[in-house]
PDB file of C-alpha atoms in Angstrom:
ATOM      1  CA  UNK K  66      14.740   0.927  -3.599  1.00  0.00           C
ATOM      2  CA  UNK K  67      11.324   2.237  -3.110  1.00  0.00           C
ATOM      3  CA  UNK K  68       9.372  -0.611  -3.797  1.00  0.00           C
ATOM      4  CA  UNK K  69      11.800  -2.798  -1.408  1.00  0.00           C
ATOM      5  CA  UNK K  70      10.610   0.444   1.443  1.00  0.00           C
ATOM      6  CA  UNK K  71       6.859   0.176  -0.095  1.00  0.00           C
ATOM      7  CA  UNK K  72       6.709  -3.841   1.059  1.00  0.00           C
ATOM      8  CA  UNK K  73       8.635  -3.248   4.629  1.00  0.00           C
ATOM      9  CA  UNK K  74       5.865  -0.301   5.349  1.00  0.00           C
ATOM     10  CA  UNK K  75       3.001  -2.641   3.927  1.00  0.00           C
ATOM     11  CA  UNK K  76       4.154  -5.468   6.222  1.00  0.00           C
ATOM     12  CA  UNK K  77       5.459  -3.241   8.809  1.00  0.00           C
ATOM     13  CA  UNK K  78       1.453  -1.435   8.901  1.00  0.00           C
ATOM     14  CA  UNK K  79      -0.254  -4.915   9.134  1.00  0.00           C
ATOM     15  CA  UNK K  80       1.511  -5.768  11.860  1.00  0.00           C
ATOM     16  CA  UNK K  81       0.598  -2.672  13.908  1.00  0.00           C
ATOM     17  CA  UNK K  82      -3.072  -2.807  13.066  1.00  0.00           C
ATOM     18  CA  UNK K  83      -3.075  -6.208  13.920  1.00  0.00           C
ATOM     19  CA  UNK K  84      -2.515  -4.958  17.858  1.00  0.00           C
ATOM     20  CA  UNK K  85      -6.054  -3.905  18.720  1.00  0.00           C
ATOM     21  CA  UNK K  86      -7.283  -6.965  17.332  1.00  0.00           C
ATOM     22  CA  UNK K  87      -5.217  -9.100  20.019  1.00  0.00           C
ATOM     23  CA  UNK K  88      -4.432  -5.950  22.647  1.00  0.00           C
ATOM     24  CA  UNK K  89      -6.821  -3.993  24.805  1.00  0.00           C
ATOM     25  CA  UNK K  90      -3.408  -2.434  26.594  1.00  0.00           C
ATOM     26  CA  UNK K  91      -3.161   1.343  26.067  1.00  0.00           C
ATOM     27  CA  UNK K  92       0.678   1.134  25.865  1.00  0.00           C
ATOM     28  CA  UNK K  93       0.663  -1.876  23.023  1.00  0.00           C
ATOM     29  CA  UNK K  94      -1.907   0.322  21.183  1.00  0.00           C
ATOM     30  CA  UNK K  95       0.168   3.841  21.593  1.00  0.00           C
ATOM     31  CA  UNK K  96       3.085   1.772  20.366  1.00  0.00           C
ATOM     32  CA  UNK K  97       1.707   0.543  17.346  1.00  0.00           C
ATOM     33  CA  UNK K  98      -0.139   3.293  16.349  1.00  0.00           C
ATOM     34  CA  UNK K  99       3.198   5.267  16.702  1.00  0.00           C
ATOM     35  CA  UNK K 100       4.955   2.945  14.352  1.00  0.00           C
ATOM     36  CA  UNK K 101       2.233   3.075  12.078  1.00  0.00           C
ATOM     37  CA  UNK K 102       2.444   7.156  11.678  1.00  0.00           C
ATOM     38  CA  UNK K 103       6.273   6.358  11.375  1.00  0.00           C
ATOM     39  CA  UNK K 104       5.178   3.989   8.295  1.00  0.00           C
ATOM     40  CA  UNK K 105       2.970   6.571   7.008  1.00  0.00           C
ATOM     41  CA  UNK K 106       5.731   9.044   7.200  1.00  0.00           C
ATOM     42  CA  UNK K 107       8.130   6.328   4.840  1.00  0.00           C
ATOM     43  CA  UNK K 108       5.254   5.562   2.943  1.00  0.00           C
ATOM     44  CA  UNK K 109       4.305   8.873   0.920  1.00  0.00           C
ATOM     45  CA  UNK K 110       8.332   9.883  -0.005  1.00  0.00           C
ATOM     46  CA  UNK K 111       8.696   5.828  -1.139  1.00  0.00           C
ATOM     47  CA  UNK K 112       5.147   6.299  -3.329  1.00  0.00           C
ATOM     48  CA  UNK K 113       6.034   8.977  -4.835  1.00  0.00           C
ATOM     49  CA  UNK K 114       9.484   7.867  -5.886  1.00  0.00           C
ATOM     50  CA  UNK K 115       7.555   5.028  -7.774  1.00  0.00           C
ATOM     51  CA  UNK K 116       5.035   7.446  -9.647  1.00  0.00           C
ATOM     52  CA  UNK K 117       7.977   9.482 -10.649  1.00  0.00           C
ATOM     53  CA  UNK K 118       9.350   6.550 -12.176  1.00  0.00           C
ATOM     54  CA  UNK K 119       6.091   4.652 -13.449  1.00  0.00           C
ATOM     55  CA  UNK K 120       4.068   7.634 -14.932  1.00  0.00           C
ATOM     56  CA  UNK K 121       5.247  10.080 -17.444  1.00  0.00           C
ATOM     57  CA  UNK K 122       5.037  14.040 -16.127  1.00  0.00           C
ATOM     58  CA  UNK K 123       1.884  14.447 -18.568  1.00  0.00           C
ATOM     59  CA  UNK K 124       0.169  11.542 -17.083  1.00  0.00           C
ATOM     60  CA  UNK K 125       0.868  11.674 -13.331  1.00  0.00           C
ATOM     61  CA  UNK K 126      -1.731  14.586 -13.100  1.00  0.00           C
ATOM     62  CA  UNK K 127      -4.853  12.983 -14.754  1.00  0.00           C
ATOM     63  CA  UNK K 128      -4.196   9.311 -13.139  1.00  0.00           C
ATOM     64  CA  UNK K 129      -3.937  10.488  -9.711  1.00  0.00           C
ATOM     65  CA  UNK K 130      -7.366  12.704  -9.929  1.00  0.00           C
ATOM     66  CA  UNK K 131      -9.206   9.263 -11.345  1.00  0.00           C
ATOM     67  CA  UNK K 132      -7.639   7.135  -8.516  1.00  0.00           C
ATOM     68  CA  UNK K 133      -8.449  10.085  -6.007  1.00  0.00           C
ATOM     69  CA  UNK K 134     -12.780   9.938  -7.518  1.00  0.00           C
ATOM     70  CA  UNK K 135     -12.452   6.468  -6.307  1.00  0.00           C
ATOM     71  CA  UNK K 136     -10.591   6.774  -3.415  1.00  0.00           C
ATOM     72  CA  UNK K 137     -13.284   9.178  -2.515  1.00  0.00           C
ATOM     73  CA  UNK K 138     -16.031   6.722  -3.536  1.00  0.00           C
ATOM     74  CA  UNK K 139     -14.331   4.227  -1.211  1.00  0.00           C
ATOM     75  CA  UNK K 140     -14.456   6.745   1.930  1.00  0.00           C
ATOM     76  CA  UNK K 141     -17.721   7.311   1.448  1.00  0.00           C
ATOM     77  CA  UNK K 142     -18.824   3.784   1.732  1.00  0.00           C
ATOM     78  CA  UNK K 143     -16.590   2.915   4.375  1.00  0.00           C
ATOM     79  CA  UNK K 144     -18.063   6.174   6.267  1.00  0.00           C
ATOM     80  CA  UNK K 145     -21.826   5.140   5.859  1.00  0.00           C
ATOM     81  CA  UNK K 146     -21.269   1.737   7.409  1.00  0.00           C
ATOM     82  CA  UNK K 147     -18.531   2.506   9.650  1.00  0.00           C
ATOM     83  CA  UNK K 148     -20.883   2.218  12.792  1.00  0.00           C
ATOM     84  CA  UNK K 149     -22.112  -1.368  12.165  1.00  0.00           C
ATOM     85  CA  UNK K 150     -19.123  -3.077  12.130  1.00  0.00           C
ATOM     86  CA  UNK K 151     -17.146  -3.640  15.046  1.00  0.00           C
ATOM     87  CA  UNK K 152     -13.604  -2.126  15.575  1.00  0.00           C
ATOM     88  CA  UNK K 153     -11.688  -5.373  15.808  1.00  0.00           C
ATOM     89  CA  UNK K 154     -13.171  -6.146  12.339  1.00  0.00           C
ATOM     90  CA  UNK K 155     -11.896  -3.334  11.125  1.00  0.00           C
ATOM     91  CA  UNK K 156      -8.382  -3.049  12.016  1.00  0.00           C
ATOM     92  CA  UNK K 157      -7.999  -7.020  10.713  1.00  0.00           C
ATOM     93  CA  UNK K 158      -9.824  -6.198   7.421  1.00  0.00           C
ATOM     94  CA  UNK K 159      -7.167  -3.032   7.188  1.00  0.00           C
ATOM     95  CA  UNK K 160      -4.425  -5.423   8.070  1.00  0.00           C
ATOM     96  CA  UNK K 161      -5.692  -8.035   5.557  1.00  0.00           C
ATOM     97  CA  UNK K 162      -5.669  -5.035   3.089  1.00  0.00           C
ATOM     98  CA  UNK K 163      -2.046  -4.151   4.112  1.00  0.00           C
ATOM     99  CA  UNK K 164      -1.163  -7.762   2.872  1.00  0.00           C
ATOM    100  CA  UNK K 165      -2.964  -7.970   0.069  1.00  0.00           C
ATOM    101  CA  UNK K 166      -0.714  -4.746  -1.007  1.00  0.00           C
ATOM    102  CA  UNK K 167       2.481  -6.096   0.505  1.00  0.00           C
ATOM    103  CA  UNK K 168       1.402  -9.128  -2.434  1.00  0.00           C
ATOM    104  CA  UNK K 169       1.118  -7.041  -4.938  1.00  0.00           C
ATOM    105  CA  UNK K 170       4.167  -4.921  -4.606  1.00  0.00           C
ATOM    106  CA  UNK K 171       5.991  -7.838  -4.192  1.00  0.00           C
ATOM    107  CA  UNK K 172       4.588  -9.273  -7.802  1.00  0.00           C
ATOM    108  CA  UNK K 173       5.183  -6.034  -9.510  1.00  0.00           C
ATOM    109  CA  UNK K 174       8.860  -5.912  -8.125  1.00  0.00           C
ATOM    110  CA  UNK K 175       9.293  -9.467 -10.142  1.00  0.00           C
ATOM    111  CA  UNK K 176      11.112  -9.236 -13.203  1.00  0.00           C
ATOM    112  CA  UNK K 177       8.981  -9.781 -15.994  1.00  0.00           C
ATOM    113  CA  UNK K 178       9.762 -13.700 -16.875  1.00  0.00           C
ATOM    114  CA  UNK K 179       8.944 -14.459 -13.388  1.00  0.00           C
ATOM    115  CA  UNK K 180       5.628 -13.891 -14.455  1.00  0.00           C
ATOM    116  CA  UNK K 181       5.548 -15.887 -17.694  1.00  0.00           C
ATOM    117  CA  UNK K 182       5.603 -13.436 -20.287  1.00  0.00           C
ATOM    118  CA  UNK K 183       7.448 -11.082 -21.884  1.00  0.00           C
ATOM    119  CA  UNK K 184       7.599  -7.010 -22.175  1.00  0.00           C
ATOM    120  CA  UNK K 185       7.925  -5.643 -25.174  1.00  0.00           C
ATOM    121  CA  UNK K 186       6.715  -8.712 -26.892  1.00  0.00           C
ATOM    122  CA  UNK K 187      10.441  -8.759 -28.669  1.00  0.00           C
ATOM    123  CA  UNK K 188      11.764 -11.747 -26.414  1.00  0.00           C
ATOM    124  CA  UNK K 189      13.011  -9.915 -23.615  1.00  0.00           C
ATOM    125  CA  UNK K 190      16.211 -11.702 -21.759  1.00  0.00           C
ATOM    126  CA  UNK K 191      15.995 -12.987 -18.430  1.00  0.00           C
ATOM    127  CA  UNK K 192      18.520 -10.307 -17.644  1.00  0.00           C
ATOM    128  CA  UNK K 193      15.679  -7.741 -18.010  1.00  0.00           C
ATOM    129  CA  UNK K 194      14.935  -5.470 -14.727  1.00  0.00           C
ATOM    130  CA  UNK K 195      12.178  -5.763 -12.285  1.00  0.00           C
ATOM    131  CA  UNK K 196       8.746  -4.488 -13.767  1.00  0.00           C
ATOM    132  CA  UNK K 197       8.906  -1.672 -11.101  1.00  0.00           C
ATOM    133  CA  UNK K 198      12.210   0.247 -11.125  1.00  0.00           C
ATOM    134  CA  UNK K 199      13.199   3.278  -9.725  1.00  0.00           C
TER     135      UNK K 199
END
């Protein structure tokens, strides 16, 4: 499923950021930033499989353009102090990013009385699906 392919890329892109943190070798680094554009390439197809599924057609469009305003917002901010931090720092705070996603995917892939409560609010059965399905 996509969300199964969303947490192998999430875990799968910490781990190759995670190399310049503990590398200086050129051929560790091209090798991990090659499998990371391979992730990226798995990544958008698998993302967009779950927005097909999660929003409705009439939605998709204006919930994507406020996530994009803050995506931008976030750029922005990451571009005005990107020369005070050191590059180490940054590639583990990206991995420690990736894993904070690979968390949350993971959570939202649950079935709902894993998480204590009920959709619906109609006593949903333990045989209900995961909260994310595609």
């Amino acid at each position: 499923s996509p969300t199964s392919c969303l947490g192998g890329v999430f875990a799968g892109s910490a781990l190759c950021l995670l190399v310049p943190v503990v590398s200086s070798s050129y051929e560790a680094l091209l090798l991990a930033f090659s499998a990371f554009e391979c992730l990226l390439g798995l990544y958008w197809p698998a993302i967009a499989l779950v927005r097909a599924g999660e929003l409705d057609d009439s939605q998709r469009a204006s919930t994507m353009a406020v996530f994009r305003v803050l995506l931008n917002g976030l750029v922005i901010a990451v571009l005005l102090g990107a020369g005070y931090v050191p590059e180490h720092a940054v590639y583990a705070t990206a991995s420690a990013m990736l894993v904070v996603c690979l968390l949350g995917s993971h959570v939202l892939a649950m079935p709902s009385d894993a998480h204590g409560e009920s959709r619906g609010g109609s006593g949903a059965s333990s045989e209900e699906g995961p909260i994310i399905a595609v």
